[in-house]
mmCIF file of N, CA and C in Angstrom:
data_model
loop_
_atom_site.group_PDB
_atom_site.id
_atom_site.type_symbol
_atom_site.label_atom_id
_atom_site.label_comp_id
_atom_site.label_asym_id
_atom_site.label_seq_id
_atom_site.Cartn_x
_atom_site.Cartn_y
_atom_site.Cartn_z
ATOM 1 N N VAL A 5 -6.424 16.139 5.806
ATOM 2 C CA VAL A 5 -6.141 14.850 6.435
ATOM 3 C C VAL A 5 -5.653 13.878 5.369
ATOM 4 N N GLN A 6 -4.570 13.200 5.681
ATOM 5 C CA GLN A 6 -4.057 12.172 4.776
ATOM 6 C C GLN A 6 -3.997 10.849 5.522
ATOM 7 N N LEU A 7 -4.308 9.792 4.808
ATOM 8 C CA LEU A 7 -4.352 8.461 5.394
ATOM 9 C C LEU A 7 -3.449 7.527 4.601
ATOM 10 N N GLN A 8 -2.705 6.717 5.312
ATOM 11 C CA GLN A 8 -1.789 5.780 4.660
ATOM 12 C C GLN A 8 -1.990 4.399 5.260
ATOM 13 N N ALA A 9 -2.534 3.504 4.453
ATOM 14 C CA ALA A 9 -2.797 2.138 4.899
ATOM 15 C C ALA A 9 -1.623 1.229 4.583
ATOM 16 N N SER A 10 -1.428 0.244 5.448
ATOM 17 C CA SER A 10 -0.361 -0.728 5.240
ATOM 18 C C SER A 10 -0.713 -2.021 5.959
ATOM 19 N N GLY A 11 0.099 -3.049 5.730
ATOM 20 C CA GLY A 11 -0.070 -4.290 6.461
ATOM 21 C C GLY A 11 -0.700 -5.428 5.695
ATOM 22 N N GLY A 12 -1.136 -5.174 4.476
ATOM 23 C CA GLY A 12 -1.729 -6.241 3.689
ATOM 24 C C GLY A 12 -0.690 -7.254 3.246
ATOM 25 N N GLY A 13 -1.168 -8.333 2.638
ATOM 26 C CA GLY A 13 -0.251 -9.350 2.155
ATOM 27 C C GLY A 13 -0.988 -10.583 1.711
ATOM 28 N N LEU A 14 -0.214 -11.625 1.442
ATOM 29 C CA LEU A 14 -0.757 -12.915 1.049
ATOM 30 C C LEU A 14 -0.750 -13.834 2.264
ATOM 31 N N VAL A 15 -1.888 -14.432 2.546
ATOM 32 C CA VAL A 15 -2.011 -15.289 3.721
ATOM 33 C C VAL A 15 -2.875 -16.498 3.370
ATOM 34 N N GLN A 16 -2.621 -17.601 4.020
ATOM 35 C CA GLN A 16 -3.436 -18.788 3.796
ATOM 36 C C GLN A 16 -4.757 -18.684 4.547
ATOM 37 N N ALA A 17 -5.740 -19.406 4.076
ATOM 38 C CA ALA A 17 -7.032 -19.441 4.752
ATOM 39 C C ALA A 17 -6.840 -19.837 6.213
ATOM 40 N N GLY A 18 -7.548 -19.129 7.086
ATOM 41 C CA GLY A 18 -7.410 -19.357 8.520
ATOM 42 C C GLY A 18 -6.384 -18.467 9.177
ATOM 43 N N GLY A 19 -5.609 -17.768 8.370
ATOM 44 C CA GLY A 19 -4.550 -16.916 8.891
ATOM 45 C C GLY A 19 -5.050 -15.553 9.343
ATOM 46 N N SER A 20 -4.090 -14.737 9.751
ATOM 47 C CA SER A 20 -4.399 -13.426 10.312
ATOM 48 C C SER A 20 -3.438 -12.374 9.771
ATOM 49 N N LEU A 21 -3.893 -11.144 9.822
ATOM 50 C CA LEU A 21 -3.070 -9.989 9.489
ATOM 51 C C LEU A 21 -3.484 -8.841 10.393
ATOM 52 N N ARG A 22 -2.613 -7.867 10.526
ATOM 53 C CA ARG A 22 -2.977 -6.615 11.177
ATOM 54 C C ARG A 22 -2.718 -5.471 10.210
ATOM 55 N N LEU A 23 -3.788 -4.817 9.832
ATOM 56 C CA LEU A 23 -3.699 -3.666 8.949
ATOM 57 C C LEU A 23 -3.577 -2.401 9.787
ATOM 58 N N SER A 24 -2.808 -1.446 9.286
ATOM 59 C CA SER A 24 -2.618 -0.174 9.974
ATOM 60 C C SER A 24 -3.001 0.968 9.053
ATOM 61 N N CYS A 25 -3.435 2.050 9.662
ATOM 62 C CA CYS A 25 -3.746 3.263 8.903
ATOM 63 C C CYS A 25 -3.237 4.452 9.686
ATOM 64 N N LEU A 26 -2.196 5.071 9.165
ATOM 65 C CA LEU A 26 -1.603 6.244 9.796
ATOM 66 C C LEU A 26 -2.280 7.496 9.271
ATOM 67 N N ALA A 27 -2.775 8.302 10.185
ATOM 68 C CA ALA A 27 -3.459 9.536 9.809
ATOM 69 C C ALA A 27 -2.560 10.731 10.095
ATOM 70 N N SER A 28 -2.496 11.641 9.158
ATOM 71 C CA SER A 28 -1.755 12.882 9.374
ATOM 72 C C SER A 28 -2.694 14.051 9.120
ATOM 73 N N GLY A 29 -2.385 15.171 9.771
ATOM 74 C CA GLY A 29 -3.275 16.309 9.685
ATOM 75 C C GLY A 29 -4.088 16.441 10.963
ATOM 76 N N HIS A 30 -5.063 17.307 10.947
ATOM 77 C CA HIS A 30 -5.848 17.588 12.138
ATOM 78 C C HIS A 30 -6.980 16.578 12.314
ATOM 79 N N ILE A 31 -6.839 15.723 13.310
ATOM 80 C CA ILE A 31 -7.872 14.760 13.653
ATOM 81 C C ILE A 31 -8.438 15.179 14.999
ATOM 82 N N ASP A 32 -9.725 15.505 15.061
ATOM 83 C CA ASP A 32 -10.302 15.921 16.334
ATOM 84 C C ASP A 32 -11.369 14.932 16.779
ATOM 85 N N LYS A 33 -12.027 15.253 17.894
ATOM 86 C CA LYS A 33 -12.936 14.294 18.521
ATOM 87 C C LYS A 33 -14.164 13.984 17.673
ATOM 88 N N ALA A 34 -14.431 14.802 16.683
ATOM 89 C CA ALA A 34 -15.599 14.555 15.839
ATOM 90 C C ALA A 34 -15.341 13.488 14.777
ATOM 91 N N PHE A 35 -14.095 13.086 14.628
ATOM 92 C CA PHE A 35 -13.762 12.188 13.537
ATOM 93 C C PHE A 35 -14.224 10.758 13.803
ATOM 94 N N VAL A 36 -14.638 10.129 12.726
ATOM 95 C CA VAL A 36 -14.918 8.704 12.676
ATOM 96 C C VAL A 36 -13.949 8.092 11.675
ATOM 97 N N MET A 37 -13.327 6.993 12.053
ATOM 98 C CA MET A 37 -12.385 6.311 11.177
ATOM 99 C C MET A 37 -12.977 4.967 10.765
ATOM 100 N N GLY A 38 -12.856 4.647 9.503
ATOM 101 C CA GLY A 38 -13.464 3.412 9.027
ATOM 102 C C GLY A 38 -12.544 2.596 8.148
ATOM 103 N N TRP A 39 -12.898 1.332 8.033
ATOM 104 C CA TRP A 39 -12.249 0.431 7.081
ATOM 105 C C TRP A 39 -13.310 -0.072 6.101
ATOM 106 N N PHE A 40 -12.948 -0.048 4.849
ATOM 107 C CA PHE A 40 -13.765 -0.604 3.790
ATOM 108 C C PHE A 40 -12.908 -1.572 2.984
ATOM 109 N N ARG A 41 -13.564 -2.364 2.155
ATOM 110 C CA ARG A 41 -12.809 -3.244 1.271
ATOM 111 C C ARG A 41 -13.522 -3.331 -0.064
ATOM 112 N N GLN A 42 -12.736 -3.637 -1.086
ATOM 113 C CA GLN A 42 -13.302 -3.754 -2.423
ATOM 114 C C GLN A 42 -12.626 -4.908 -3.151
ATOM 115 N N ALA A 43 -13.421 -5.886 -3.498
ATOM 116 C CA ALA A 43 -12.944 -7.034 -4.265
ATOM 117 C C ALA A 43 -13.123 -6.746 -5.750
ATOM 118 N N PRO A 44 -12.377 -7.403 -6.612
ATOM 119 C CA PRO A 44 -12.499 -7.163 -8.056
ATOM 120 C C PRO A 44 -13.927 -7.358 -8.536
ATOM 121 N N GLY A 45 -14.433 -6.385 -9.257
ATOM 122 C CA GLY A 45 -15.765 -6.479 -9.825
ATOM 123 C C GLY A 45 -16.898 -6.225 -8.856
ATOM 124 N N LYS A 46 -16.556 -5.854 -7.624
ATOM 125 C CA LYS A 46 -17.598 -5.623 -6.618
ATOM 126 C C LYS A 46 -17.537 -4.189 -6.113
ATOM 127 N N GLU A 47 -18.613 -3.773 -5.478
ATOM 128 C CA GLU A 47 -18.654 -2.431 -4.906
ATOM 129 C C GLU A 47 -17.844 -2.385 -3.603
ATOM 130 N N ARG A 48 -17.467 -1.178 -3.249
ATOM 131 C CA ARG A 48 -16.752 -0.998 -1.993
ATOM 132 C C ARG A 48 -17.695 -1.337 -0.833
ATOM 133 N N GLU A 49 -17.184 -2.091 0.119
ATOM 134 C CA GLU A 49 -18.006 -2.652 1.187
ATOM 135 C C GLU A 49 -17.495 -2.196 2.550
ATOM 136 N N PHE A 50 -18.409 -1.814 3.406
ATOM 137 C CA PHE A 50 -18.064 -1.420 4.760
ATOM 138 C C PHE A 50 -17.562 -2.620 5.557
ATOM 139 N N VAL A 51 -16.539 -2.394 6.381
ATOM 140 C CA VAL A 51 -15.999 -3.439 7.243
ATOM 141 C C VAL A 51 -16.188 -3.068 8.715
ATOM 142 N N ALA A 52 -15.664 -1.915 9.108
ATOM 143 C CA ALA A 52 -15.721 -1.527 10.526
ATOM 144 C C ALA A 52 -15.469 -0.039 10.660
ATOM 145 N N ALA A 53 -15.917 0.520 11.789
ATOM 146 C CA ALA A 53 -15.686 1.931 12.072
ATOM 147 C C ALA A 53 -15.448 2.107 13.559
ATOM 148 N N ILE A 54 -14.726 3.166 13.883
ATOM 149 C CA ILE A 54 -14.440 3.488 15.279
ATOM 150 C C ILE A 54 -14.448 5.000 15.449
ATOM 151 N N ARG A 55 -14.983 5.444 16.570
ATOM 152 C CA ARG A 55 -14.947 6.850 16.856
ATOM 153 C C ARG A 55 -13.569 7.223 17.382
ATOM 154 N N TRP A 56 -13.024 8.345 16.884
ATOM 155 C CA TRP A 56 -11.665 8.715 17.247
ATOM 156 C C TRP A 56 -11.543 9.052 18.734
ATOM 157 N N SER A 57 -12.547 9.673 19.303
ATOM 158 C CA SER A 57 -12.454 10.175 20.670
ATOM 159 C C SER A 57 -12.989 9.204 21.716
ATOM 160 N N ALA A 58 -13.503 8.089 21.302
ATOM 161 C CA ALA A 58 -14.071 7.129 22.258
ATOM 162 C C ALA A 58 -14.000 5.742 21.642
ATOM 163 N N ASP A 59 -14.105 4.754 22.490
ATOM 164 C CA ASP A 59 -13.960 3.382 22.006
ATOM 165 C C ASP A 59 -15.291 2.825 21.520
ATOM 166 N N TRP A 60 -15.958 3.574 20.668
ATOM 167 C CA TRP A 60 -17.200 3.117 20.066
ATOM 168 C C TRP A 60 -16.847 2.445 18.754
ATOM 169 N N LYS A 61 -17.417 1.266 18.544
ATOM 170 C CA LYS A 61 -17.085 0.488 17.359
ATOM 171 C C LYS A 61 -18.351 -0.025 16.684
ATOM 172 N N HIS A 62 -18.242 -0.240 15.403
ATOM 173 C CA HIS A 62 -19.362 -0.784 14.634
ATOM 174 C C HIS A 62 -18.782 -1.672 13.546
ATOM 175 N N TYR A 63 -19.384 -2.841 13.351
ATOM 176 C CA TYR A 63 -18.862 -3.816 12.401
ATOM 177 C C TYR A 63 -19.922 -4.254 11.406
ATOM 178 N N ALA A 64 -19.472 -4.618 10.227
ATOM 179 C CA ALA A 64 -20.343 -5.307 9.292
ATOM 180 C C ALA A 64 -20.618 -6.707 9.832
ATOM 181 N N ASP A 65 -21.801 -7.213 9.592
ATOM 182 C CA ASP A 65 -22.164 -8.541 10.095
ATOM 183 C C ASP A 65 -21.206 -9.617 9.585
ATOM 184 N N SER A 66 -20.697 -9.425 8.389
ATOM 185 C CA SER A 66 -19.857 -10.457 7.771
ATOM 186 C C SER A 66 -18.504 -10.626 8.462
ATOM 187 N N VAL A 67 -18.122 -9.662 9.284
ATOM 188 C CA VAL A 67 -16.796 -9.745 9.924
ATOM 189 C C VAL A 67 -16.872 -9.781 11.445
ATOM 190 N N LYS A 68 -18.049 -9.663 12.003
ATOM 191 C CA LYS A 68 -18.190 -9.692 13.465
ATOM 192 C C LYS A 68 -17.601 -10.975 14.030
ATOM 193 N N GLY A 69 -16.838 -10.816 15.092
ATOM 194 C CA GLY A 69 -16.211 -11.972 15.721
ATOM 195 C C GLY A 69 -14.891 -12.372 15.097
ATOM 196 N N ARG A 70 -14.584 -11.875 13.917
ATOM 197 C CA ARG A 70 -13.320 -12.214 13.254
ATOM 198 C C ARG A 70 -12.388 -11.024 13.136
ATOM 199 N N PHE A 71 -12.939 -9.840 12.929
ATOM 200 C CA PHE A 71 -12.148 -8.632 12.747
ATOM 201 C C PHE A 71 -12.309 -7.737 13.965
ATOM 202 N N THR A 72 -11.248 -7.016 14.310
ATOM 203 C CA THR A 72 -11.286 -6.077 15.421
ATOM 204 C C THR A 72 -10.649 -4.765 15.005
ATOM 205 N N ILE A 73 -11.397 -3.692 15.174
ATOM 206 C CA ILE A 73 -10.872 -2.364 14.886
ATOM 207 C C ILE A 73 -10.424 -1.726 16.198
ATOM 208 N N SER A 74 -9.338 -0.993 16.139
ATOM 209 C CA SER A 74 -8.839 -0.308 17.333
ATOM 210 C C SER A 74 -8.116 0.957 16.911
ATOM 211 N N ARG A 75 -7.769 1.765 17.890
ATOM 212 C CA ARG A 75 -7.076 3.019 17.584
ATOM 213 C C ARG A 75 -6.012 3.277 18.620
ATOM 214 N N ASP A 76 -4.975 3.987 18.209
ATOM 215 C CA ASP A 76 -3.943 4.482 19.108
ATOM 216 C C ASP A 76 -3.833 5.969 18.834
ATOM 217 N N VAL A 77 -4.482 6.751 19.675
ATOM 218 C CA VAL A 77 -4.543 8.197 19.439
ATOM 219 C C VAL A 77 -3.152 8.812 19.486
ATOM 220 N N ALA A 78 -2.307 8.329 20.376
ATOM 221 C CA ALA A 78 -0.957 8.885 20.493
ATOM 222 C C ALA A 78 -0.153 8.687 19.221
ATOM 223 N N LYS A 79 -0.445 7.614 18.503
ATOM 224 C CA LYS A 79 0.272 7.330 17.262
ATOM 225 C C LYS A 79 -0.509 7.755 16.030
ATOM 226 N N ASN A 80 -1.673 8.347 16.222
ATOM 227 C CA ASN A 80 -2.515 8.763 15.091
ATOM 228 C C ASN A 80 -2.772 7.593 14.131
ATOM 229 N N THR A 81 -3.020 6.442 14.702
ATOM 230 C CA THR A 81 -3.132 5.224 13.892
ATOM 231 C C THR A 81 -4.360 4.422 14.286
ATOM 232 N N ILE A 82 -5.030 3.875 13.292
ATOM 233 C CA ILE A 82 -6.064 2.882 13.554
ATOM 234 C C ILE A 82 -5.604 1.538 12.996
ATOM 235 N N TYR A 83 -6.146 0.494 13.557
ATOM 236 C CA TYR A 83 -5.741 -0.853 13.179
ATOM 237 C C TYR A 83 -6.973 -1.692 12.847
ATOM 238 N N LEU A 84 -6.738 -2.698 12.049
ATOM 239 C CA LEU A 84 -7.770 -3.696 11.796
ATOM 240 C C LEU A 84 -7.114 -5.064 11.906
ATOM 241 N N GLU A 85 -7.430 -5.769 12.982
ATOM 242 C CA GLU A 85 -6.968 -7.141 13.149
ATOM 243 C C GLU A 85 -7.937 -8.038 12.387
ATOM 244 N N VAL A 86 -7.407 -8.788 11.433
ATOM 245 C CA VAL A 86 -8.266 -9.651 10.629
ATOM 246 C C VAL A 86 -7.856 -11.086 10.892
ATOM 247 N N ASN A 87 -8.776 -11.847 11.424
ATOM 248 C CA ASN A 87 -8.502 -13.226 11.820
ATOM 249 C C ASN A 87 -9.417 -14.197 11.073
ATOM 250 N N SER A 88 -9.051 -15.471 11.135
ATOM 251 C CA SER A 88 -9.854 -16.522 10.492
ATOM 252 C C SER A 88 -10.194 -16.144 9.059
ATOM 253 N N LEU A 89 -9.199 -15.709 8.344
ATOM 254 C CA LEU A 89 -9.421 -15.232 6.981
ATOM 255 C C LEU A 89 -9.838 -16.366 6.051
ATOM 256 N N ASN A 90 -10.679 -16.043 5.117
ATOM 257 C CA ASN A 90 -11.074 -16.992 4.084
ATOM 258 C C ASN A 90 -10.949 -16.300 2.721
ATOM 259 N N PRO A 91 -10.970 -17.061 1.641
ATOM 260 C CA PRO A 91 -10.766 -16.455 0.318
ATOM 261 C C PRO A 91 -11.742 -15.324 -0.006
ATOM 262 N N GLU A 92 -12.920 -15.360 0.593
ATOM 263 C CA GLU A 92 -13.901 -14.290 0.340
ATOM 264 C C GLU A 92 -13.495 -12.950 0.953
ATOM 265 N N ASP A 93 -12.493 -12.972 1.803
ATOM 266 C CA ASP A 93 -11.980 -11.738 2.383
ATOM 267 C C ASP A 93 -10.941 -11.064 1.484
ATOM 268 N N THR A 94 -10.577 -11.697 0.395
ATOM 269 C CA THR A 94 -9.622 -11.115 -0.534
ATOM 270 C C THR A 94 -10.163 -9.827 -1.130
ATOM 271 N N ALA A 95 -9.406 -8.750 -0.968
ATOM 272 C CA ALA A 95 -9.855 -7.436 -1.431
ATOM 273 C C ALA A 95 -8.751 -6.420 -1.180
ATOM 274 N N VAL A 96 -8.937 -5.252 -1.744
ATOM 275 C CA VAL A 96 -8.130 -4.104 -1.328
ATOM 276 C C VAL A 96 -8.854 -3.462 -0.149
ATOM 277 N N TYR A 97 -8.122 -3.272 0.930
ATOM 278 C CA TYR A 97 -8.698 -2.692 2.139
ATOM 279 C C TYR A 97 -8.298 -1.223 2.230
ATOM 280 N N TYR A 98 -9.304 -0.380 2.419
ATOM 281 C CA TYR A 98 -9.109 1.064 2.485
ATOM 282 C C TYR A 98 -9.477 1.597 3.863
ATOM 283 N N CYS A 99 -8.697 2.533 4.348
ATOM 284 C CA CYS A 99 -9.122 3.267 5.538
ATOM 285 C C CYS A 99 -9.697 4.608 5.088
ATOM 286 N N ALA A 100 -10.601 5.125 5.884
ATOM 287 C CA ALA A 100 -11.312 6.344 5.535
ATOM 288 C C ALA A 100 -11.598 7.140 6.796
ATOM 289 N N ALA A 101 -11.850 8.431 6.611
ATOM 290 C CA ALA A 101 -12.130 9.301 7.751
ATOM 291 C C ALA A 101 -13.268 10.250 7.414
ATOM 292 N N ASP A 102 -14.067 10.511 8.426
ATOM 293 C CA ASP A 102 -15.225 11.390 8.290
ATOM 294 C C ASP A 102 -15.270 12.280 9.523
ATOM 295 N N HIS A 103 -15.414 13.583 9.341
ATOM 296 C CA HIS A 103 -15.368 14.471 10.504
ATOM 297 C C HIS A 103 -16.741 14.956 10.939
ATOM 298 N N ASN A 104 -17.790 14.258 10.509
ATOM 299 C CA ASN A 104 -19.150 14.699 10.837
ATOM 300 C C ASN A 104 -19.768 13.977 12.026
ATOM 301 N N GLY A 105 -18.955 13.303 12.804
ATOM 302 C CA GLY A 105 -19.476 12.715 14.026
ATOM 303 C C GLY A 105 -20.037 11.317 13.838
ATOM 304 N N TRP A 106 -20.354 10.699 14.961
ATOM 305 C CA TRP A 106 -20.775 9.292 14.999
ATOM 306 C C TRP A 106 -22.287 9.179 14.843
ATOM 307 N N LEU A 107 -22.711 8.580 13.770
ATOM 308 C CA LEU A 107 -24.116 8.262 13.562
ATOM 309 C C LEU A 107 -24.152 6.912 12.867
ATOM 310 N N VAL A 108 -24.620 5.908 13.574
ATOM 311 C CA VAL A 108 -24.509 4.537 13.099
ATOM 312 C C VAL A 108 -25.151 4.361 11.723
ATOM 313 N N SER A 109 -26.238 5.059 11.484
ATOM 314 C CA SER A 109 -26.960 4.900 10.217
ATOM 315 C C SER A 109 -26.145 5.358 9.012
ATOM 316 N N ARG A 110 -25.088 6.129 9.265
ATOM 317 C CA ARG A 110 -24.283 6.643 8.145
ATOM 318 C C ARG A 110 -22.980 5.864 7.949
ATOM 319 N N LEU A 111 -22.569 5.108 8.931
ATOM 320 C CA LEU A 111 -21.209 4.571 8.960
ATOM 321 C C LEU A 111 -20.884 3.652 7.786
ATOM 322 N N ALA A 112 -21.855 2.967 7.261
ATOM 323 C CA ALA A 112 -21.587 1.933 6.258
ATOM 324 C C ALA A 112 -21.520 2.460 4.836
ATOM 325 N N PHE A 113 -21.706 3.763 4.656
ATOM 326 C CA PHE A 113 -21.790 4.309 3.304
ATOM 327 C C PHE A 113 -20.515 5.037 2.924
ATOM 328 N N PRO A 114 -19.834 4.577 1.882
ATOM 329 C CA PRO A 114 -18.584 5.234 1.483
ATOM 330 C C PRO A 114 -18.735 6.726 1.219
ATOM 331 N N ARG A 115 -19.899 7.151 0.737
ATOM 332 C CA ARG A 115 -20.098 8.561 0.388
ATOM 333 C C ARG A 115 -20.028 9.471 1.619
ATOM 334 N N GLU A 116 -20.165 8.887 2.814
ATOM 335 C CA GLU A 116 -20.141 9.684 4.041
ATOM 336 C C GLU A 116 -18.721 10.018 4.497
ATOM 337 N N TYR A 117 -17.734 9.427 3.866
ATOM 338 C CA TYR A 117 -16.348 9.608 4.295
ATOM 339 C C TYR A 117 -15.626 10.549 3.336
ATOM 340 N N GLU A 118 -14.968 11.535 3.889
ATOM 341 C CA GLU A 118 -14.349 12.579 3.074
ATOM 342 C C GLU A 118 -12.916 12.264 2.686
ATOM 343 N N TYR A 119 -12.240 11.488 3.487
ATOM 344 C CA TYR A 119 -10.820 11.242 3.275
ATOM 345 C C TYR A 119 -10.582 9.741 3.132
ATOM 346 N N TRP A 120 -9.709 9.402 2.190
ATOM 347 C CA TRP A 120 -9.423 8.000 1.899
ATOM 348 C C TRP A 120 -7.926 7.765 1.754
ATOM 349 N N GLY A 121 -7.497 6.605 2.241
ATOM 350 C CA GLY A 121 -6.137 6.173 2.003
ATOM 351 C C GLY A 121 -6.038 5.450 0.672
ATOM 352 N N GLN A 122 -4.857 5.000 0.356
ATOM 353 C CA GLN A 122 -4.602 4.414 -0.958
ATOM 354 C C GLN A 122 -4.966 2.936 -1.040
ATOM 355 N N GLY A 123 -5.202 2.289 0.072
ATOM 356 C CA GLY A 123 -5.571 0.877 0.048
ATOM 357 C C GLY A 123 -4.384 -0.054 0.221
ATOM 358 N N THR A 124 -4.656 -1.202 0.796
ATOM 359 C CA THR A 124 -3.635 -2.235 0.958
ATOM 360 C C THR A 124 -4.276 -3.576 0.576
ATOM 361 N N GLN A 125 -3.579 -4.350 -0.221
ATOM 362 C CA GLN A 125 -4.127 -5.589 -0.766
ATOM 363 C C GLN A 125 -4.021 -6.730 0.244
ATOM 364 N N VAL A 126 -5.139 -7.409 0.446
ATOM 365 C CA VAL A 126 -5.161 -8.638 1.245
ATOM 366 C C VAL A 126 -5.605 -9.769 0.322
ATOM 367 N N THR A 127 -4.775 -10.782 0.213
ATOM 368 C CA THR A 127 -5.084 -11.936 -0.624
ATOM 369 C C THR A 127 -5.035 -13.187 0.237
ATOM 370 N N VAL A 128 -6.134 -13.929 0.231
ATOM 371 C CA VAL A 128 -6.237 -15.139 1.035
ATOM 372 C C VAL A 128 -6.305 -16.338 0.100
ATOM 373 N N SER A 129 -5.347 -17.228 0.256
ATOM 374 C CA SER A 129 -5.314 -18.422 -0.583
ATOM 375 C C SER A 129 -6.008 -19.582 0.135
ATOM 376 N N SER A 130 -6.624 -20.429 -0.664
ATOM 377 C CA SER A 130 -7.363 -21.557 -0.073
ATOM 378 C C SER A 130 -6.464 -22.775 0.118
#
């Protein structure tokens, strides 16, 4: 499985972006797709996850109500709508995939994801 993230950029505080992650290879119903982010000098942080075969979603508390994860199975793509951005959201955003099924207790841990995209930079100016 290969993942290619795109859609990042420079945006003013309060602005929005839509990040995309195109998946290639065999994606089946057991897959979970996630978004993480990593700011300079900080650890990689969970943002959101979605089950590939169903519209089950899970979010980090810090982004609930502002970010929305979605998927388009026909296009093999997941999206992350990021709204009401603030400078603290500045980071490289990574998409990831895990084929071990949906278990909420595991979703937030980067070590649980086997496949990673290259990341897309989101910079929010104040």
